[in-house]
Amino acid sequence: MTLDGHLQARLAAREAALLYRQRVTVESSNQVDQVAAGNPFVNFCSNDYLGLANHPQVKAAIKAAVDEAGFGSGASHLVSGHSLWHHKLELVLARLTQRPRALLFSTGYMANMALVTGLLENGQSVVGDKLNHASLVDAAQLACANKSKSSFLRYKHSDMADLERQLKKTSAGTLVLTDGVFSMDGDIAPLPALAALCRKYKSYLAVDDAHGFGCLGPNGAGSVLAAGLSVGDVPVYMGTLGKAVGGFGAFVAGSEALIETLIQFARPYIYTTALPPAVAAGNVASVALLRDEPSYRVRLQENITLFKAQAKHHLASLEGVKLLPSDTAIQPLILGAEKRVMQVAGHLLQAGYWVGSIRPPTVPVGTARLRITLSAKHTQQHIDGLWLALAEALKVTEYDR
Ligand SMILES: *Cc1c(COP(=O)(O)O)cnc(C)c1O
């Protein structure tokens, strides 16, 4: 069989399973009011939770940096790619997260690959929450496959008794991985309990705060500081810059020894080009805004409260539809069947609302969902309108569940 023949069979199977994914081309900037495929939409699926991706001060910072630094960084950080702009961003991130140092990465995916593969040594194991982000899962699998006597164990979502069972199977020095805010469920990890168990079993806790950094905690410093935990409790903190920061990139923050170890041993840090300096400058401007201006988080919180109040009202008479108990910007509406998720999302698109359709393998089979994300930039009108359209779409598709 030709390669294409082989691939076409795979693609056909994917399509038959209603799991085929398609991209939509956006024709405007990333804002709450967006144009895609020629139509205007209200976006309820972006991770730009604070609406900073289009902030005039951020744009101005990037333009100014381009004039000074040009476009590309030209090399990896360990060659000649590490600039003053990167350095400044690392200092800002370390100070905000109250950690000795921070280290920049090109993406969150790479930061997770780097921290797990860079820290793990022969004989050390990894234990992760079953609902962790794909990048943490991939990182753990890769790291353990390349070490002798290292295993990757998973515990039931946020289940501390199950985590303890897994920790009993491993020796001291296990790396415990969790999302701070779970990306598909929106709930916050039980960080104090996780830190206590890690202490008891002499294990090291790493928190991926892609959805908490910027939104939670003092000055947006994230879920770990929101839980009152220090670098002693959570030695490895990872945050991304492509979500609430509205930019691009990621970082790991922790002790001097942690950061130096990653610089020496983490291949996804070493063997890749540094971010463009202007991207670092844009991130600095954006982090300064969210750090110094609580109103973005206040507006987001108001929208979360409004959305949940509306949900209670509209879902009261509907069966088989469940909003997960989330207090964050991620509000998942579980519909169960892939087909219904696609139908409801299609109705919403026609009404001018764009929400995420999340299906297996991203989430467990039988929990296909609409992933609705809120932004500080949504108005009451946007949220009212979404719920009216959603209630209508859920009624129309009731018999297809
Ligand atoms: C988005 C996300 C990542 C990946 O970050 P990128 O910068 O987009 O590569 C990692 N972990 C979690 C929990 C995420 O939601």
Tab-separated table of C-alpha atoms and ligand atoms in Angstrom:
chain	number	residue	atom	x	y	z
A	1	MET	CA	0.000	0.000	0.000
A	2	THR	CA	1.230	3.540	-0.676
A	3	LEU	CA	1.764	5.836	2.299
A	4	ASP	CA	-1.269	7.878	1.259
A	5	GLY	CA	-3.394	4.738	0.972
A	6	HIS	CA	-2.398	3.800	4.496
A	7	LEU	CA	-3.038	7.317	5.823
A	8	GLN	CA	-6.400	7.624	4.088
A	9	ALA	CA	-7.629	4.491	5.856
A	10	ARG	CA	-6.575	5.950	9.189
A	11	LEU	CA	-8.250	9.256	8.456
A	12	ALA	CA	-11.458	7.522	7.357
A	13	ALA	CA	-11.573	5.603	10.643
A	14	ARG	CA	-11.104	8.841	12.549
A	15	GLU	CA	-13.949	10.439	10.644
A	16	ALA	CA	-16.240	7.439	11.160
A	17	ALA	CA	-15.652	7.726	14.911
A	18	LEU	CA	-16.806	11.385	14.782
A	19	LEU	CA	-13.387	12.396	16.073
A	20	TYR	CA	-12.116	14.193	12.996
A	21	ARG	CA	-10.710	17.585	13.883
A	22	GLN	CA	-10.723	20.656	11.719
A	23	ARG	CA	-9.087	24.029	11.950
A	24	VAL	CA	-10.969	27.272	11.540
A	25	THR	CA	-9.080	30.206	10.078
A	26	VAL	CA	-9.479	33.361	12.122
A	27	GLU	CA	-9.508	36.535	10.049
A	28	SER	CA	-9.293	39.090	12.827
A	29	SER	CA	-7.195	39.588	15.942
A	30	ASN	CA	-7.728	37.335	18.951
A	31	GLN	CA	-10.530	39.243	20.663
A	32	VAL	CA	-13.854	38.366	22.201
A	33	ASP	CA	-15.488	39.673	18.995
A	34	GLN	CA	-13.838	37.723	16.222
A	35	VAL	CA	-14.234	37.037	12.527
A	36	ALA	CA	-13.697	33.501	11.266
A	37	ALA	CA	-14.693	31.866	7.992
A	38	GLY	CA	-16.249	35.183	6.949
A	39	ASN	CA	-18.630	35.386	9.919
A	40	PRO	CA	-18.558	37.406	13.145
A	41	PHE	CA	-18.447	35.392	16.374
A	42	VAL	CA	-18.337	35.960	20.064
A	43	ASN	CA	-15.394	33.836	21.150
A	44	PHE	CA	-15.987	31.581	24.162
A	45	CYS	CA	-13.052	29.227	23.545
A	46	SER	CA	-9.936	31.375	23.779
A	47	ASN	CA	-7.506	31.117	26.704
A	48	ASP	CA	-6.910	34.881	26.619
A	49	TYR	CA	-8.728	35.036	29.973
A	50	LEU	CA	-7.831	38.617	30.808
A	51	GLY	CA	-8.107	40.057	27.293
A	52	LEU	CA	-4.460	41.108	27.254
A	53	ALA	CA	-3.583	39.704	23.814
A	54	ASN	CA	-4.715	42.992	22.256
A	55	HIS	CA	-3.791	45.451	24.962
A	56	PRO	CA	-2.361	48.669	23.423
A	57	GLN	CA	0.515	48.760	25.931
A	58	VAL	CA	1.493	45.199	25.072
A	59	LYS	CA	1.409	45.915	21.355
A	60	ALA	CA	3.481	49.073	21.866
A	61	ALA	CA	6.081	47.137	23.895
A	62	ILE	CA	6.439	44.548	21.134
A	63	LYS	CA	6.792	47.201	18.419
A	64	ALA	CA	9.422	49.089	20.403
A	65	ALA	CA	11.384	45.889	21.037
A	66	VAL	CA	11.296	44.925	17.354
A	67	ASP	CA	12.838	48.286	16.475
A	68	GLU	CA	15.669	47.657	18.919
A	69	ALA	CA	16.147	43.892	18.771
A	70	GLY	CA	14.876	42.918	15.333
A	71	PHE	CA	12.836	39.759	14.812
A	72	GLY	CA	14.501	36.419	15.571
A	73	SER	CA	16.807	35.666	18.487
A	74	GLY	CA	19.212	33.983	16.064
A	75	ALA	CA	20.312	31.116	18.304
A	76	SER	CA	19.511	28.998	21.326
A	77	HIS	CA	19.835	30.439	24.836
A	78	LEU	CA	23.161	28.692	25.434
A	79	VAL	CA	24.710	30.053	22.254
A	80	SER	CA	23.951	33.708	21.509
A	81	GLY	CA	20.128	33.791	21.695
A	82	HIS	CA	19.736	34.850	25.330
A	83	SER	CA	19.078	38.608	25.325
A	84	LEU	CA	18.417	41.364	27.799
A	85	TRP	CA	14.694	41.051	26.981
A	86	HIS	CA	14.654	37.372	27.975
A	87	HIS	CA	16.640	38.173	31.091
A	88	LYS	CA	14.203	40.872	32.137
A	89	LEU	CA	11.200	38.584	31.650
A	90	GLU	CA	12.830	35.879	33.805
A	91	LEU	CA	13.417	38.413	36.585
A	92	VAL	CA	9.804	39.655	36.432
A	93	LEU	CA	8.437	36.081	36.548
A	94	ALA	CA	10.700	35.012	39.435
A	95	ARG	CA	9.714	38.045	41.483
A	96	LEU	CA	5.982	37.643	40.855
A	97	THR	CA	5.978	33.939	41.728
A	98	GLN	CA	8.209	34.629	44.776
A	99	ARG	CA	10.875	32.187	43.650
A	100	PRO	CA	14.649	32.619	43.404
A	101	ARG	CA	14.785	32.102	39.649
A	102	ALA	CA	12.737	31.521	36.515
A	103	LEU	CA	13.714	29.971	33.184
A	104	LEU	CA	11.997	30.714	29.876
A	105	PHE	CA	10.853	28.103	27.378
A	106	SER	CA	9.420	28.467	23.903
A	107	THR	CA	6.162	26.697	24.782
A	108	GLY	CA	4.465	25.083	27.743
A	109	TYR	CA	4.670	21.731	25.991
A	110	MET	CA	8.445	22.066	25.845
A	111	ALA	CA	8.692	23.348	29.420
A	112	ASN	CA	6.942	20.197	30.636
A	113	MET	CA	9.099	17.962	28.437
A	114	ALA	CA	12.142	19.760	29.810
A	115	LEU	CA	11.289	19.637	33.459
A	116	VAL	CA	10.331	15.972	33.596
A	117	THR	CA	13.073	14.624	31.303
A	118	GLY	CA	15.637	17.033	32.743
A	119	LEU	CA	14.987	16.190	36.382
A	120	LEU	CA	14.395	12.440	36.253
A	121	GLU	CA	17.322	10.115	36.959
A	122	ASN	CA	17.586	6.335	36.786
A	123	GLY	CA	15.412	4.686	39.437
A	124	GLN	CA	13.247	7.732	40.060
A	125	SER	CA	9.592	7.379	39.160
A	126	VAL	CA	6.846	9.750	38.076
A	127	VAL	CA	3.323	9.820	39.479
A	128	GLY	CA	0.716	11.980	37.755
A	129	ASP	CA	-2.969	12.868	38.005
A	130	LYS	CA	-5.055	10.985	35.413
A	131	LEU	CA	-6.454	14.252	34.062
A	132	ASN	CA	-3.099	15.966	33.620
A	133	HIS	CA	-2.459	17.848	30.402
A	134	ALA	CA	-1.198	15.785	27.460
A	135	SER	CA	2.195	17.485	27.614
A	136	LEU	CA	2.787	16.252	31.186
A	137	VAL	CA	1.706	12.752	30.205
A	138	ASP	CA	3.977	12.711	27.153
A	139	ALA	CA	6.855	14.090	29.208
A	140	ALA	CA	6.452	11.403	31.874
A	141	GLN	CA	6.261	8.617	29.288
A	142	LEU	CA	9.331	9.831	27.451
A	143	ALA	CA	11.323	10.398	30.630
A	144	CYS	CA	10.528	6.971	32.117
A	145	ALA	CA	11.147	5.138	28.824
A	146	ASN	CA	14.681	6.516	28.752
A	147	LYS	CA	15.585	5.608	32.323
A	148	SER	CA	16.237	2.267	33.925
A	149	LYS	CA	13.954	1.239	36.787
A	150	SER	CA	11.725	4.278	36.435
A	151	SER	CA	7.989	3.839	36.167
A	152	PHE	CA	5.140	6.176	35.345
A	153	LEU	CA	2.105	5.676	37.575
A	154	ARG	CA	-1.148	7.587	37.508
A	155	TYR	CA	-3.639	8.348	40.270
A	156	LYS	CA	-7.358	8.985	40.042
A	157	HIS	CA	-8.159	12.625	39.497
A	158	SER	CA	-7.323	14.636	42.622
A	159	ASP	CA	-7.773	11.461	44.725
A	160	MET	CA	-5.258	11.713	47.567
A	161	ALA	CA	-5.874	8.162	48.840
A	162	ASP	CA	-5.042	6.824	45.389
A	163	LEU	CA	-1.978	9.071	45.141
A	164	GLU	CA	-0.780	7.655	48.456
A	165	ARG	CA	-1.275	4.095	47.139
A	166	GLN	CA	0.870	4.932	44.117
A	167	LEU	CA	3.535	6.671	46.192
A	168	LYS	CA	3.856	3.544	48.359
A	169	LYS	CA	4.882	1.622	45.219
A	170	THR	CA	7.743	4.003	44.448
A	171	SER	CA	10.927	4.889	46.283
A	172	ALA	CA	11.806	8.336	47.655
A	173	GLY	CA	12.576	11.039	45.100
A	174	THR	CA	9.461	10.453	43.002
A	175	LEU	CA	8.322	13.355	40.856
A	176	VAL	CA	4.616	14.096	41.382
A	177	LEU	CA	2.949	15.973	38.538
A	178	THR	CA	-0.328	17.874	38.573
A	179	ASP	CA	-2.087	20.618	36.692
A	180	GLY	CA	-2.820	23.587	39.018
A	181	VAL	CA	-6.122	24.209	37.231
A	182	PHE	CA	-7.219	21.237	35.120
A	183	SER	CA	-7.429	22.301	31.516
A	184	MET	CA	-10.548	20.363	30.490
A	185	ASP	CA	-12.433	20.385	33.835
A	186	GLY	CA	-11.568	23.798	35.253
A	187	ASP	CA	-11.186	22.546	38.826
A	188	ILE	CA	-8.239	23.419	41.043
A	189	ALA	CA	-5.885	20.675	42.318
A	190	PRO	CA	-5.882	20.044	46.099
A	191	LEU	CA	-2.430	21.579	46.358
A	192	PRO	CA	-2.006	21.674	50.176
A	193	ALA	CA	-2.899	17.959	50.419
A	194	LEU	CA	-0.600	17.138	47.491
A	195	ALA	CA	2.256	19.040	49.123
A	196	ALA	CA	1.684	17.252	52.449
A	197	LEU	CA	1.750	13.791	50.808
A	198	CYS	CA	4.877	14.666	48.844
A	199	ARG	CA	6.551	15.724	52.056
A	200	LYS	CA	5.519	12.480	53.775
A	201	TYR	CA	6.890	10.307	50.945
A	202	LYS	CA	9.963	12.466	50.282
A	203	SER	CA	8.686	13.196	46.788
A	204	TYR	CA	8.893	16.358	44.719
A	205	LEU	CA	5.813	18.217	43.571
A	206	ALA	CA	5.687	19.932	40.179
A	207	VAL	CA	2.646	22.079	39.327
A	208	ASP	CA	1.711	22.991	35.736
A	209	ASP	CA	-0.196	26.239	36.233
A	210	ALA	CA	-0.995	27.020	32.593
A	211	HIS	CA	-4.538	28.045	33.546
A	212	GLY	CA	-3.859	29.451	37.007
A	213	PHE	CA	-0.971	31.812	36.332
A	214	GLY	CA	-2.355	35.298	35.755
A	215	CYS	CA	-5.866	34.404	36.960
A	216	LEU	CA	-5.397	33.182	40.537
A	217	GLY	CA	-3.410	34.197	43.580
A	218	PRO	CA	-1.926	37.465	44.776
A	219	ASN	CA	-1.286	39.755	41.766
A	220	GLY	CA	-2.114	36.832	39.480
A	221	ALA	CA	0.893	34.853	40.739
A	222	GLY	CA	-1.011	31.578	40.335
A	223	SER	CA	-2.587	28.660	42.167
A	224	VAL	CA	0.426	27.753	44.321
A	225	LEU	CA	0.602	31.141	46.039
A	226	ALA	CA	-3.220	31.227	46.108
A	227	ALA	CA	-2.987	28.070	48.243
A	228	GLY	CA	-0.390	29.717	50.480
A	229	LEU	CA	2.358	27.290	49.440
A	230	SER	CA	6.022	28.144	49.131
A	231	VAL	CA	8.913	26.926	47.024
A	232	GLY	CA	9.604	24.438	49.857
A	233	ASP	CA	6.162	22.864	49.376
A	234	VAL	CA	6.128	23.010	45.576
A	235	PRO	CA	9.714	23.025	44.366
A	236	VAL	CA	8.786	23.073	40.663
A	237	TYR	CA	6.326	25.661	39.336
A	238	MET	CA	5.562	25.874	35.638
A	239	GLY	CA	3.457	28.606	34.037
A	240	THR	CA	2.623	29.491	30.456
A	241	LEU	CA	2.511	32.863	28.746
A	242	GLY	CA	0.067	31.971	25.964
A	243	LYS	CA	-3.055	31.916	28.140
A	244	ALA	CA	-3.927	34.610	30.720
A	245	VAL	CA	-0.787	36.548	29.768
A	246	GLY	CA	-2.109	36.687	26.198
A	247	GLY	CA	1.371	36.182	24.760
A	248	PHE	CA	3.520	33.199	23.926
A	249	GLY	CA	6.065	31.045	25.742
A	250	ALA	CA	6.347	29.438	29.165
A	251	PHE	CA	8.558	29.280	32.216
A	252	VAL	CA	9.659	27.132	35.123
A	253	ALA	CA	10.311	28.887	38.442
A	254	GLY	CA	12.135	27.513	41.467
A	255	SER	CA	15.454	27.368	43.247
A	256	GLU	CA	18.833	28.279	41.848
A	257	ALA	CA	19.746	24.567	41.734
A	258	LEU	CA	16.545	23.642	39.887
A	259	ILE	CA	17.059	26.256	37.199
A	260	GLU	CA	20.753	25.442	36.756
A	261	THR	CA	19.908	21.738	36.461
A	262	LEU	CA	17.417	22.475	33.686
A	263	ILE	CA	19.924	24.689	31.867
A	264	GLN	CA	22.525	21.881	32.032
A	265	PHE	CA	20.357	18.823	31.363
A	266	ALA	CA	16.989	19.683	29.812
A	267	ARG	CA	17.226	18.949	26.095
A	268	PRO	CA	14.047	20.886	25.140
A	269	TYR	CA	15.764	23.918	26.666
A	270	ILE	CA	19.169	23.395	25.136
A	271	TYR	CA	18.425	22.346	21.577
A	272	THR	CA	16.007	24.996	20.389
A	273	THR	CA	16.018	28.628	19.306
A	274	ALA	CA	15.254	31.222	21.970
A	275	LEU	CA	11.951	33.101	21.681
A	276	PRO	CA	12.130	36.308	19.643
A	277	PRO	CA	13.194	39.092	22.059
A	278	ALA	CA	10.099	41.133	21.174
A	279	VAL	CA	7.900	38.249	22.344
A	280	ALA	CA	9.713	38.418	25.680
A	281	ALA	CA	9.138	42.188	25.775
A	282	GLY	CA	5.421	41.747	25.059
A	283	ASN	CA	5.191	39.203	27.858
A	284	VAL	CA	6.926	41.608	30.270
A	285	ALA	CA	4.391	44.343	29.454
A	286	SER	CA	1.473	41.962	29.803
A	287	VAL	CA	2.665	40.435	33.087
A	288	ALA	CA	3.166	43.962	34.477
A	289	LEU	CA	-0.445	44.822	33.572
A	290	LEU	CA	-1.988	41.774	35.191
A	291	ARG	CA	0.275	42.086	38.233
A	292	ASP	CA	-0.482	45.762	38.873
A	293	GLU	CA	-4.109	45.979	37.768
A	294	PRO	CA	-6.551	43.780	39.729
A	295	SER	CA	-9.514	44.923	37.601
A	296	TYR	CA	-8.838	42.253	34.941
A	297	ARG	CA	-9.225	39.467	37.493
A	298	VAL	CA	-12.211	41.205	39.106
A	299	ARG	CA	-14.002	41.415	35.737
A	300	LEU	CA	-13.206	37.772	34.974
A	301	GLN	CA	-14.564	36.716	38.360
A	302	GLU	CA	-17.772	38.709	37.795
A	303	ASN	CA	-18.249	36.935	34.483
A	304	ILE	CA	-17.669	33.512	36.048
A	305	THR	CA	-20.310	34.285	38.698
A	306	LEU	CA	-22.765	35.550	36.075
A	307	PHE	CA	-22.199	32.526	33.817
A	308	LYS	CA	-22.820	30.076	36.668
A	309	ALA	CA	-25.960	31.872	37.812
A	310	GLN	CA	-27.317	31.678	34.266
A	311	ALA	CA	-26.381	28.004	34.056
A	312	LYS	CA	-28.446	27.216	37.131
A	313	HIS	CA	-31.443	28.952	35.579
A	314	HIS	CA	-31.178	27.435	32.091
A	315	LEU	CA	-30.149	23.892	33.031
A	316	ALA	CA	-32.825	23.385	35.699
A	317	SER	CA	-35.251	21.786	33.240
A	318	LEU	CA	-32.736	19.919	31.097
A	319	GLU	CA	-31.755	16.314	31.556
A	320	GLY	CA	-28.424	14.718	30.685
A	321	VAL	CA	-26.510	17.997	30.679
A	322	LYS	CA	-24.138	18.811	33.495
A	323	LEU	CA	-21.970	21.820	34.201
A	324	LEU	CA	-18.860	20.698	36.072
A	325	PRO	CA	-18.294	22.407	39.435
A	326	SER	CA	-15.610	24.862	38.339
A	327	ASP	CA	-14.873	28.281	39.821
A	328	THR	CA	-12.357	29.191	37.138
A	329	ALA	CA	-12.599	30.633	33.636
A	330	ILE	CA	-12.933	27.082	32.262
A	331	GLN	CA	-16.596	26.025	32.373
A	332	PRO	CA	-17.174	22.538	30.910
A	333	LEU	CA	-20.690	21.495	29.944
A	334	ILE	CA	-20.739	17.704	29.758
A	335	LEU	CA	-23.066	16.321	27.095
A	336	GLY	CA	-21.618	12.802	26.919
A	337	ALA	CA	-22.021	11.835	23.272
A	338	GLU	CA	-19.632	13.180	20.636
A	339	LYS	CA	-22.475	13.584	18.158
A	340	ARG	CA	-24.494	15.850	20.403
A	341	VAL	CA	-21.462	17.971	21.242
A	342	MET	CA	-20.879	18.569	17.537
A	343	GLN	CA	-24.551	19.341	16.935
A	344	VAL	CA	-24.848	21.807	19.792
A	345	ALA	CA	-21.568	23.505	18.863
A	346	GLY	CA	-22.870	23.764	15.270
A	347	HIS	CA	-26.095	25.422	16.431
A	348	LEU	CA	-24.086	27.840	18.543
A	349	LEU	CA	-21.868	28.753	15.599
A	350	GLN	CA	-24.933	29.567	13.548
A	351	ALA	CA	-26.118	31.804	16.356
A	352	GLY	CA	-22.705	33.516	16.410
A	353	TYR	CA	-21.090	31.857	19.446
A	354	TRP	CA	-17.867	29.898	19.250
A	355	VAL	CA	-17.214	27.355	22.024
A	356	GLY	CA	-14.751	24.480	22.234
A	357	SER	CA	-15.959	20.957	21.296
A	358	ILE	CA	-13.835	18.573	23.307
A	359	ARG	CA	-13.987	14.885	22.537
A	360	PRO	CA	-11.964	11.773	23.334
A	361	PRO	CA	-9.034	11.186	23.367
A	362	THR	CA	-8.597	14.644	24.902
A	363	VAL	CA	-11.160	13.690	27.589
A	364	PRO	CA	-12.368	10.241	28.767
A	365	VAL	CA	-14.878	8.363	26.583
A	366	GLY	CA	-18.465	9.296	27.469
A	367	THR	CA	-17.554	12.763	28.734
A	368	ALA	CA	-17.521	14.717	25.470
A	369	ARG	CA	-18.201	18.310	26.315
A	370	LEU	CA	-18.456	21.917	25.356
A	371	ARG	CA	-15.517	23.734	26.870
A	372	ILE	CA	-16.674	27.277	27.448
A	373	THR	CA	-13.987	29.725	28.495
A	374	LEU	CA	-14.710	33.140	29.916
A	375	SER	CA	-12.747	36.332	29.528
A	376	ALA	CA	-12.615	39.615	31.410
A	377	LYS	CA	-13.671	41.126	28.068
A	378	HIS	CA	-17.048	39.391	27.847
A	379	THR	CA	-20.023	41.625	28.588
A	380	GLN	CA	-23.269	40.631	30.300
A	381	GLN	CA	-24.866	40.795	26.849
A	382	HIS	CA	-22.388	38.219	25.485
A	383	ILE	CA	-23.092	35.823	28.355
A	384	ASP	CA	-26.882	36.284	28.246
A	385	GLY	CA	-26.787	35.724	24.485
A	386	LEU	CA	-24.690	32.579	24.795
A	387	TRP	CA	-27.079	31.057	27.309
A	388	LEU	CA	-30.155	31.823	25.221
A	389	ALA	CA	-28.547	30.202	22.182
A	390	LEU	CA	-27.280	27.293	24.265
A	391	ALA	CA	-30.655	26.587	25.875
A	392	GLU	CA	-32.240	26.552	22.428
A	393	ALA	CA	-29.544	24.265	20.966
A	394	LEU	CA	-29.823	21.846	23.895
A	395	LYS	CA	-33.597	21.571	23.424
A	396	VAL	CA	-33.324	21.009	19.673
A	397	THR	CA	-30.764	18.207	20.155
A	398	GLU	CA	-32.431	16.584	23.163
A	399	TYR	CA	-33.337	13.397	21.290
A	400	ASP	CA	-29.824	12.886	19.958
A	401	ARG	CA	-28.174	12.141	23.234
B	1	LIG	C1	-1.843	24.852	27.220
B	1	LIG	C2	-1.237	23.969	28.225
B	1	LIG	C3	0.095	23.577	28.124
B	1	LIG	C4	0.927	23.874	26.914
B	1	LIG	O1	1.300	25.202	26.866
B	1	LIG	P1	1.690	25.835	25.458
B	1	LIG	O2	2.449	27.065	25.801
B	1	LIG	O3	0.423	26.104	24.749
B	1	LIG	O4	2.544	24.816	24.741
B	1	LIG	C5	0.632	22.838	29.145
B	1	LIG	N1	-0.101	22.481	30.220
B	1	LIG	C6	-1.402	22.822	30.341
B	1	LIG	C7	-2.162	22.407	31.545
B	1	LIG	C8	-2.010	23.575	29.342
B	1	LIG	O5	-3.290	23.880	29.440
